[in-house]
CSV table of C-alpha atoms in Angstrom, one decimal:
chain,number,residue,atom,x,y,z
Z,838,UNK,CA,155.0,321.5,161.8
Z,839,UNK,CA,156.9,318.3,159.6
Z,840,UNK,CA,156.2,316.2,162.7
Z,841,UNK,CA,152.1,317.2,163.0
Z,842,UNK,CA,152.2,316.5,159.1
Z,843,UNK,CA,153.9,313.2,159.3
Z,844,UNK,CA,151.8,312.2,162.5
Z,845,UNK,CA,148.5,313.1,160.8
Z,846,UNK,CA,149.7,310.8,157.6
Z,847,UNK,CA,151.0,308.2,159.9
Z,848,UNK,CA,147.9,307.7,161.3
Z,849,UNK,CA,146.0,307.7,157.5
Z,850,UNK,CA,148.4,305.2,156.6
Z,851,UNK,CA,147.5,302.9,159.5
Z,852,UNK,CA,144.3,303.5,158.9
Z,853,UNK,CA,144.3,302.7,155.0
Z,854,UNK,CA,146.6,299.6,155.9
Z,855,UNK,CA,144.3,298.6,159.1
Z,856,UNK,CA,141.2,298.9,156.5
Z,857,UNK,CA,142.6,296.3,153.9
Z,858,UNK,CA,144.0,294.0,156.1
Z,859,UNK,CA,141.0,293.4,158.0
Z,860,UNK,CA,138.9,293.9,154.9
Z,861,UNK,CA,136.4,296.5,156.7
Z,862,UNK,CA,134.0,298.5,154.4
Z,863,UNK,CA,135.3,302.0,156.8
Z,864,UNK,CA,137.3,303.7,154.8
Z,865,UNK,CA,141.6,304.4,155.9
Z,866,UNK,CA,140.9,307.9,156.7
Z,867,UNK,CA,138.0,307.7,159.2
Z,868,UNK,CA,139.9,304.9,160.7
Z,869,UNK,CA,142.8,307.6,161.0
Z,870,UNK,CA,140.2,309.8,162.8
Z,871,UNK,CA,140.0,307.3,165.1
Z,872,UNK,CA,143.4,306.5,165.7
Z,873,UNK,CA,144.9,309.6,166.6
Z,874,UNK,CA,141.7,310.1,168.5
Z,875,UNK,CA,143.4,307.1,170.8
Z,876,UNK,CA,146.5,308.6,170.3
Z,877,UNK,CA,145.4,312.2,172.1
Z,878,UNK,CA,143.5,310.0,174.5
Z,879,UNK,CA,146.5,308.5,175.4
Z,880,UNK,CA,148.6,310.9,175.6
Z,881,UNK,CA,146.1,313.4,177.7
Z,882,UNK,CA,147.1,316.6,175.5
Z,883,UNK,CA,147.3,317.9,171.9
Z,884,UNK,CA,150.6,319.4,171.0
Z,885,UNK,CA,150.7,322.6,170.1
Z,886,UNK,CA,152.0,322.2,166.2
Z,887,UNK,CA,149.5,319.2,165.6
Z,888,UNK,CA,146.8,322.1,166.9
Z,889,UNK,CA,148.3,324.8,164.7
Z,890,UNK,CA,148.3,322.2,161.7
Z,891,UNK,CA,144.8,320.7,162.1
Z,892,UNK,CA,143.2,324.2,162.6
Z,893,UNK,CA,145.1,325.4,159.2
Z,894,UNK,CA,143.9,322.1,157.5
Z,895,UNK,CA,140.3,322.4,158.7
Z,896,UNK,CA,140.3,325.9,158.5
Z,897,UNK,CA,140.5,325.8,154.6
Z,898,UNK,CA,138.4,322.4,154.2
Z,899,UNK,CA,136.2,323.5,151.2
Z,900,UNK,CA,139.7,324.4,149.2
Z,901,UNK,CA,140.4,320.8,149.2
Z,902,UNK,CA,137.1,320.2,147.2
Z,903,UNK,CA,138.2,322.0,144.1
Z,904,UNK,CA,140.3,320.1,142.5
Z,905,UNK,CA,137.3,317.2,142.4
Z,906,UNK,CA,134.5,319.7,142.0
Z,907,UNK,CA,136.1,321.0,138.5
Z,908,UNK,CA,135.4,317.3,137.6
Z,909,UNK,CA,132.1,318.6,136.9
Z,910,UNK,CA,133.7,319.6,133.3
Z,911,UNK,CA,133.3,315.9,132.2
Z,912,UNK,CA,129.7,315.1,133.2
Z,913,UNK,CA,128.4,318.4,131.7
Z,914,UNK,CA,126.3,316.4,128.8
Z,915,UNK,CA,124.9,313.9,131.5
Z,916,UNK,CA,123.8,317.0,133.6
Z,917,UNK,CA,122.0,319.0,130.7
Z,918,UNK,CA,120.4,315.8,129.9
Z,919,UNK,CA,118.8,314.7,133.4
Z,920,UNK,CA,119.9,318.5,135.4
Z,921,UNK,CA,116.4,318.8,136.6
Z,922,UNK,CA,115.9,315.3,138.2
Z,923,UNK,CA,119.9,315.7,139.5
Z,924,UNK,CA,119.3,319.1,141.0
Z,925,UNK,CA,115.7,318.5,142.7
Z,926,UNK,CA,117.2,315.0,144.6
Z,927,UNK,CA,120.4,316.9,145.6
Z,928,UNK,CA,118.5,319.8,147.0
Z,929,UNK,CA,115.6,318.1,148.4
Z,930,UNK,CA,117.6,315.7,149.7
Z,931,UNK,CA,120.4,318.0,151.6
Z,932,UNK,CA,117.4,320.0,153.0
Z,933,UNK,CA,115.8,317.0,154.0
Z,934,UNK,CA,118.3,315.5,155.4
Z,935,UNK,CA,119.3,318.4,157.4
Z,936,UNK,CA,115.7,318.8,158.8
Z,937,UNK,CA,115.6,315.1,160.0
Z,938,UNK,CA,118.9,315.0,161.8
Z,939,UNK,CA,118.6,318.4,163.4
Z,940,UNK,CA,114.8,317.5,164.4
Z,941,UNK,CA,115.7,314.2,165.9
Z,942,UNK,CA,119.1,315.6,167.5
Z,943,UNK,CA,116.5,317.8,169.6
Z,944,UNK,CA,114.4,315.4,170.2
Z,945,UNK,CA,116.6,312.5,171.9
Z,946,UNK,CA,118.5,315.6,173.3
Z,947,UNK,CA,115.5,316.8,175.6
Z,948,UNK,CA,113.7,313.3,175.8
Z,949,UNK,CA,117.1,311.8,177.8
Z,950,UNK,CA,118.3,315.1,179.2
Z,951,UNK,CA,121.1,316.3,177.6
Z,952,UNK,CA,120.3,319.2,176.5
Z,953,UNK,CA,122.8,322.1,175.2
Z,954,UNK,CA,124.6,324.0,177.9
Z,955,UNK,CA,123.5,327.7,177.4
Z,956,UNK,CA,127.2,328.1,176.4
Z,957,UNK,CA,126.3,325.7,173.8
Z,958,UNK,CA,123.5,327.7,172.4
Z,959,UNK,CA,123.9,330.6,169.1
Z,960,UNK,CA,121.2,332.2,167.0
Z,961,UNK,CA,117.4,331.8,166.7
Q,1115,UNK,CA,157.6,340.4,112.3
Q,1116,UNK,CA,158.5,340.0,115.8
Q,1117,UNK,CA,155.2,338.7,117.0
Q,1118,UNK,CA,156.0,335.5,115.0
Q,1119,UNK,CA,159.5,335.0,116.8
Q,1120,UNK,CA,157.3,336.0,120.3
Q,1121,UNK,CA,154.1,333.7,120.0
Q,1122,UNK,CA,155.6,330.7,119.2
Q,1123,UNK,CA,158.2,331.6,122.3
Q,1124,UNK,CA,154.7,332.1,124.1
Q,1125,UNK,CA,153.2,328.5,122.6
Q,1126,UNK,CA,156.4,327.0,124.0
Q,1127,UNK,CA,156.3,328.2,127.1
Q,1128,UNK,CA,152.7,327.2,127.7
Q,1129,UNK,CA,153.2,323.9,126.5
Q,1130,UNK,CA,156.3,323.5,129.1
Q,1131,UNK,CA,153.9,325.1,131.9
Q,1132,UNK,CA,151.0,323.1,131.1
Q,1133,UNK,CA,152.3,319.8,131.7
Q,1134,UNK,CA,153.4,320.5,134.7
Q,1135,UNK,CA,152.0,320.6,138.2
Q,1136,UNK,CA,152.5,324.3,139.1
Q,1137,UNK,CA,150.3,326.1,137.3
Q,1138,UNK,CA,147.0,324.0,137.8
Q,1139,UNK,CA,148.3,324.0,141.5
Q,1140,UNK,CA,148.7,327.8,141.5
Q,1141,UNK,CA,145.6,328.5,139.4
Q,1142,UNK,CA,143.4,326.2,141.9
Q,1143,UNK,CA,144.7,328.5,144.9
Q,1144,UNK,CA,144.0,331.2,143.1
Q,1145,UNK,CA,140.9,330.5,141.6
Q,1146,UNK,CA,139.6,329.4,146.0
Q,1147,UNK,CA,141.6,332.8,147.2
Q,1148,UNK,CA,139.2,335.2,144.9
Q,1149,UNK,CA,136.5,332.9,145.6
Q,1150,UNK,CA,136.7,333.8,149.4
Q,1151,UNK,CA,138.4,337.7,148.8
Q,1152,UNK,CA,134.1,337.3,147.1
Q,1153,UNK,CA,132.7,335.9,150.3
Q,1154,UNK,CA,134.5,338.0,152.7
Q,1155,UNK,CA,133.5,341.3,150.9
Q,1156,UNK,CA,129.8,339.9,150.3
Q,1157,UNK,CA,129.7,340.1,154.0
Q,1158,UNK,CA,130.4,336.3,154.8
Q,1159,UNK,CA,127.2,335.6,153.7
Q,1160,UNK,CA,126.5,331.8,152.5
Q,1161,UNK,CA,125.2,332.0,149.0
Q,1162,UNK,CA,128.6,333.8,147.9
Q,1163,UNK,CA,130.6,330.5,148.3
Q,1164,UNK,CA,134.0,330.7,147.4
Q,1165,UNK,CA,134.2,326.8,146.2
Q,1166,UNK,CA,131.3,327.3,144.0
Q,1167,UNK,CA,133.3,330.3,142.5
Q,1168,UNK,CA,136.9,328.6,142.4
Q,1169,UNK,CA,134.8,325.9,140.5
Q,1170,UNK,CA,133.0,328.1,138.2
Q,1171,UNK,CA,136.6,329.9,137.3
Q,1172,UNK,CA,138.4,327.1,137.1
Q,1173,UNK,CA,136.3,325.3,134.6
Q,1174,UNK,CA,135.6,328.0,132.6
Q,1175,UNK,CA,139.6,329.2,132.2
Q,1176,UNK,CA,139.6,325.2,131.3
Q,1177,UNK,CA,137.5,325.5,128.4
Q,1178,UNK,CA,139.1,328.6,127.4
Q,1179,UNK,CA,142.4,327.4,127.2
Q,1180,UNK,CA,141.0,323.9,125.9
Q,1181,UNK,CA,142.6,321.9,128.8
Q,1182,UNK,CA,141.2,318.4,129.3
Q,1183,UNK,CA,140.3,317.5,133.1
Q,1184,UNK,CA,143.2,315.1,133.4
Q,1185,UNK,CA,145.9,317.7,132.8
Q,1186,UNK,CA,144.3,319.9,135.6
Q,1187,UNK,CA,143.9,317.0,138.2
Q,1188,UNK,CA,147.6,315.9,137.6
Q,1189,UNK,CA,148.8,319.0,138.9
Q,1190,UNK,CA,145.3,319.8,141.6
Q,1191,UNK,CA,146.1,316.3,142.5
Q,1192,UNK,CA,148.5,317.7,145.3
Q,1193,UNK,CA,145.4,319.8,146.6
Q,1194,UNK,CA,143.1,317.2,146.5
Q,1195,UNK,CA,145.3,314.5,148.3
Q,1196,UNK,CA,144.7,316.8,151.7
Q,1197,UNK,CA,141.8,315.8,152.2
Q,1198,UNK,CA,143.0,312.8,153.7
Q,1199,UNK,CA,145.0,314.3,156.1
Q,1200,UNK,CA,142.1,316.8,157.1
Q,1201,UNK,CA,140.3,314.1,157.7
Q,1202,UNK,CA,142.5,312.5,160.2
Q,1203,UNK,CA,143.1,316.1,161.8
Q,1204,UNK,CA,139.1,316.1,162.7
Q,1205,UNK,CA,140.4,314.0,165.7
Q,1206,UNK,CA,142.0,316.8,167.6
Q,1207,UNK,CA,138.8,319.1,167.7
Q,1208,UNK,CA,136.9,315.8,168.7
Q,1209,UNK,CA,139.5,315.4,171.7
Q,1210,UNK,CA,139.5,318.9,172.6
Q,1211,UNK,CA,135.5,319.0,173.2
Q,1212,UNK,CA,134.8,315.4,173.9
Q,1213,UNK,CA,133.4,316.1,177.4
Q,1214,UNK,CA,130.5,318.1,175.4
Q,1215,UNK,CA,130.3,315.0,172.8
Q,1216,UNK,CA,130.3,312.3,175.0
Q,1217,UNK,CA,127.0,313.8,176.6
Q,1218,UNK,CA,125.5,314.3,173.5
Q,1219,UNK,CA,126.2,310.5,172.6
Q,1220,UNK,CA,122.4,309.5,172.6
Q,1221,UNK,CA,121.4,312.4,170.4
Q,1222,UNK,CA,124.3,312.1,167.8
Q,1223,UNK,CA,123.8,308.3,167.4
Q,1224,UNK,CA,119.2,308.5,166.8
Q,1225,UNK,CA,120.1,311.5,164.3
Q,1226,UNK,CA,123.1,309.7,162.5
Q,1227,UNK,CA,120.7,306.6,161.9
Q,1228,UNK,CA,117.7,308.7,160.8
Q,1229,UNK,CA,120.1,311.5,158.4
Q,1230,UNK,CA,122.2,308.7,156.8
Q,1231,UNK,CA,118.7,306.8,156.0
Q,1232,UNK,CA,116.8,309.6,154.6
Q,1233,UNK,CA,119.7,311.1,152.5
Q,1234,UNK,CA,120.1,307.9,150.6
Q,1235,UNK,CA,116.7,307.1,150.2
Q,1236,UNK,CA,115.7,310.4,149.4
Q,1237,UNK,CA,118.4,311.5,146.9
Q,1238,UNK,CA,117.4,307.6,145.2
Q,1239,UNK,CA,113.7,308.1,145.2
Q,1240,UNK,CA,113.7,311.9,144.2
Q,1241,UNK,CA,115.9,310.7,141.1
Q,1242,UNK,CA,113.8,307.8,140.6
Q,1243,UNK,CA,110.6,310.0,140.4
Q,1244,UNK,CA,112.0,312.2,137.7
Q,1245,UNK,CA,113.0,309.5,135.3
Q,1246,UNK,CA,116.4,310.0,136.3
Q,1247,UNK,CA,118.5,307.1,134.6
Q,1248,UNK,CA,119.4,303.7,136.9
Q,1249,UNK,CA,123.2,304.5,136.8
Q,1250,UNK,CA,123.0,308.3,138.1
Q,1251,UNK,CA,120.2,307.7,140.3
Q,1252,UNK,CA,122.8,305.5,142.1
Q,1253,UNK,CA,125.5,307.6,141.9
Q,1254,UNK,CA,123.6,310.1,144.2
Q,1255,UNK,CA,123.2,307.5,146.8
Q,1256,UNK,CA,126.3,308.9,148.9
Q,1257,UNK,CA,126.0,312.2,147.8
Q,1258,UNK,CA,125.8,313.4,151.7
Q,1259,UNK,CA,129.3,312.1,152.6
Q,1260,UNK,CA,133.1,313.0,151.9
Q,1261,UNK,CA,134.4,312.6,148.8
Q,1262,UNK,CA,137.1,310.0,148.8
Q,1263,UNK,CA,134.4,307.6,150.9
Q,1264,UNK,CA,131.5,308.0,148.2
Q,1265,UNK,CA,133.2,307.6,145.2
Q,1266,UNK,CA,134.3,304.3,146.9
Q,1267,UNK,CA,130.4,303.5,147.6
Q,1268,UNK,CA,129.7,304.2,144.1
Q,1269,UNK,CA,132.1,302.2,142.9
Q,1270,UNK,CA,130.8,299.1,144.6
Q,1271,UNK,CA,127.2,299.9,143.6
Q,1272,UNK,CA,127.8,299.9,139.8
Q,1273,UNK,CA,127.1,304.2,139.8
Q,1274,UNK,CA,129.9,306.1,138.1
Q,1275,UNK,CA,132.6,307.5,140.9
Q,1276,UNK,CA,133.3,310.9,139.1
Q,1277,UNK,CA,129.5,312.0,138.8
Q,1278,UNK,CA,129.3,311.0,142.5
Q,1279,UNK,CA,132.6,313.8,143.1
Q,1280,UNK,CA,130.5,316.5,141.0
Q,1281,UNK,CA,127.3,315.4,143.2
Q,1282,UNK,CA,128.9,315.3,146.2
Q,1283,UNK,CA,130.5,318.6,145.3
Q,1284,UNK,CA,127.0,320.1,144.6
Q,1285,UNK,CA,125.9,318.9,148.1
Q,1286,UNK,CA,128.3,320.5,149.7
Q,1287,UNK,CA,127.9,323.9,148.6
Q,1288,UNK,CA,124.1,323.8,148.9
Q,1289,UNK,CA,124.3,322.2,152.5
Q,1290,UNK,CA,126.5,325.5,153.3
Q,1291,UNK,CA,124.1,327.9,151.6
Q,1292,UNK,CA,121.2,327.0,153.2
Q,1293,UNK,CA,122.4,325.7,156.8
Q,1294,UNK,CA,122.5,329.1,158.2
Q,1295,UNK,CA,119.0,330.0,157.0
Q,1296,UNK,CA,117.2,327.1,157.3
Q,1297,UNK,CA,117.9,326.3,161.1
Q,1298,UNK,CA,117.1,330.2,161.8
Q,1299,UNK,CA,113.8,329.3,160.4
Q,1300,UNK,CA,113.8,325.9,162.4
Q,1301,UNK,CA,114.5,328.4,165.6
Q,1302,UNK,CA,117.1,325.8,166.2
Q,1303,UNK,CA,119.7,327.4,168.7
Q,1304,UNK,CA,121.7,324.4,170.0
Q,1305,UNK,CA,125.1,324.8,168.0
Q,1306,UNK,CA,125.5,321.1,168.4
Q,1307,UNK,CA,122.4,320.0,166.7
Q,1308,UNK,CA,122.8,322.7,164.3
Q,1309,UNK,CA,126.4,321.4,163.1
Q,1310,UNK,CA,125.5,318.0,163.6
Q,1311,UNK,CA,122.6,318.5,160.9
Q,1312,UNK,CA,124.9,319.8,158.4
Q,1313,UNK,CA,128.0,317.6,159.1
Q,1314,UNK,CA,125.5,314.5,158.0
Q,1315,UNK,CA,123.5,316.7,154.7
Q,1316,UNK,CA,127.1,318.2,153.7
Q,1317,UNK,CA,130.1,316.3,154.8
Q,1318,UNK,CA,133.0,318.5,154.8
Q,1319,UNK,CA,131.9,321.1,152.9
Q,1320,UNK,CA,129.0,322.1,155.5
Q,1321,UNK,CA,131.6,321.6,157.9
Q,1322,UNK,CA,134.0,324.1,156.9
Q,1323,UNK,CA,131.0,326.0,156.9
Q,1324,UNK,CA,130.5,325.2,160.7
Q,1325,UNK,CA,133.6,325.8,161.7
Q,1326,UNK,CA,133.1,329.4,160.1
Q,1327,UNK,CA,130.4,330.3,162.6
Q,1328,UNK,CA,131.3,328.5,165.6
Q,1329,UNK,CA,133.7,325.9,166.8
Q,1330,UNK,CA,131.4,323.8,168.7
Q,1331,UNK,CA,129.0,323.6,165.8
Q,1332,UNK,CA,132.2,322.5,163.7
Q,1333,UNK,CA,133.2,320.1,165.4
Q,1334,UNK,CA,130.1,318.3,165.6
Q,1335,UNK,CA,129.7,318.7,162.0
Q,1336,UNK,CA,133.1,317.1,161.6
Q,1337,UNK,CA,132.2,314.3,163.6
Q,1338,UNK,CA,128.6,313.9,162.1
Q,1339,UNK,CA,131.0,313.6,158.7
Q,1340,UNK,CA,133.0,311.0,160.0
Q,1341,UNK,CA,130.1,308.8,161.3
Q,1342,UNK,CA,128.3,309.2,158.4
Q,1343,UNK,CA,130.8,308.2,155.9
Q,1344,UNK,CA,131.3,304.7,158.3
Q,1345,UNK,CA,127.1,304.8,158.0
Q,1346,UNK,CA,127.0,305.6,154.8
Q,1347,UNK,CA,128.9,302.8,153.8
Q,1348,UNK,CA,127.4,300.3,155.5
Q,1349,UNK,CA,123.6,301.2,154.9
Q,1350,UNK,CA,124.0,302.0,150.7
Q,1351,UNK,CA,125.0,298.9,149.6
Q,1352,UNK,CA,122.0,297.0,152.4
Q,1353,UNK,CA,119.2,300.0,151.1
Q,1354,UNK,CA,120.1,299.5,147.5
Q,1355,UNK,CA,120.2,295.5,147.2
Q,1356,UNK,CA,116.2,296.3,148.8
Q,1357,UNK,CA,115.6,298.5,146.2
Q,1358,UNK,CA,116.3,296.0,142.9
């Protein structure tokens, strides 16, 4: 488990230090994604503790959220002020948003044939 | 009286606890571990969502006890720090179904382009159309991806960073209320589209989501959220130097 820890911060490390030094806009942990992406490419397997780490990590994704989220303590004047206005973009927006991507995702998918297995396919 | 030897024992105490990191660590945890004992006996269903509730608790046991924010992020801090990490561990369900990604390339790439695009115009122009002020309207602009890469955006556009975390926040949670619904509705069935759609909305918050229902619509949605933030930061800055 120590070594799937300190593989998965080695790689966020090269990634923060690969962002600055090169002076890209991507920030050091997507370049971390991507790094130990080429690492597992590499290697042609994941090891079992980096599985059991990442799938504990991701598992509990929205816990690591909190701690920002309660934030929302210091902006509560600026939100009673302009709430209305905040709220309607953020929900039209996600909803939006959503309907766009998953619209066009269909789209390209049938026009160039890669449609989803029927593995691939859930509800509705 | 013994109660004045025992309260200002308990002041003490508190005052010792307080200033450390264990008990806003332990109280976060908490706080996230009734949220989801909530969701779990609601049935699993969406609108109970346990970071919504750890939020709710959390700030209200802060204005209770008349904490300011700092004090609690000092010690949530070590919470909060994983998401780097978690980030970085999105790679290993990418390599475990990349055979089923790398087909999808064409499909990911035309609905990256067109989600990034319309969640930072819309959240701008919805913002703009209410009379929402210059400074907050831009602090939505990267509302739709992970924390740690918005608050960055923000900075660089002149918004204020720690809105963006409450806004980005807020996105989250709604993106994982309605996802579930909304593509029912849609009769979408393709789990990849389906987790693609709310990896780009609702970053890693509709991700977790995802990866609730399914794994292949997780880890779509994870690598929707890692596109987006490199899209995200690209396009803000380019979308909101057209806008002035």
């Amino acid at each position: 488990m120590i070594a799937a820890l300190m593989g998965l911060l080695a790689c966020q490390l090269a990634g923060e230090l690969l962002a600055r030094l090169l002076g890209l806009p991507v920030p050091g942990p997507v370049l971390g994604t991507i790094l130990l992406f080429l690492v597992l490419m590499a290697r042609g397997r994941i090891p079992d503790t980096l599985r059991d780490v990442s799938r504990t990590l991701l598992a509990n994704l929205s816990l690591l959220f909190v701690p920002a989220g309660v934030g929302i303590i210091q902006h509560l004047d600026r939100l009673r002020g302009e709430w209305l206005g905040i709220a309607a973009a953020v929900f039209g927006s996600t909803v939006l948003t959503m309907v766009v991507a998953v619209l066009v995702f269909r789209g390209v998918s049938r026009l160039t044939g890669a449609d989803a297995a029927p593995s691939d396919r859930g509800r509705a | 009286m013994i109660t004045d030897v025992i309260e200002p024992a308990i002041q003490d105490v508190w005052v010792y606890l307080t200033a450390r990191p264990l008990v806003w660590l332990t109280v976060t945890i908490a706080a996230y571990l009734i949220g989801q004992w909530l969701f779990e006996r609601a049935g699993r269903r969406p609108l109970v969502n346990p970071v919504a509730i750890a939020v709710v608790l959390l700030v209200a046991l802060l204005m209770v006890t008349g904490t300011d924010y700092q004090t609690y992020f000092d010690g949530a801090q070590f919470v909060h720090f994983l998401l780097g990490p978690a980030t970085v561990a999105l790679a290993v369900p990418l390599f475990q179904n990349f055979s089923q990604v790398r087909r999808a390339a064409l499909p990911m790439l035309a609905a990256l382009v067109a989600g990034s695009v319309t969640a930072i115009l819309s959240a701008v122009g919805i913002a703009m159309l209410f009379g929402v002020s210059l400074e907050t309207s831009r602090s939505l602009a990267s509302k739709s991806v992970t924390m740690p890469i918005a608050m960055g955006i923000t900075e660089q556009i002149g918004g204020i960073p720690s809105l963006t975390a409450v806004v980005v926040m807020i996105t989250g949670i709604i993106g994982a209320m309605v996802v579930t619904p909304l593509m029912d509705l849609l009769r979408i069935g393709d789990w990849r589209a389906r987790g693609f759609a709310v990896g780009v909305a609702s970053h890693g918050i509709g991700t977790a989501r995802a990866f609730q229902v399914n794994e292949i619509a997780g880890t779509f949605a994870g690598i929707a959220m890692a596109l987006n933030g490199i899209a995200t930061a690209i396009m803000v800055p380019l979308l909101i130097s057209l806008l002035d």
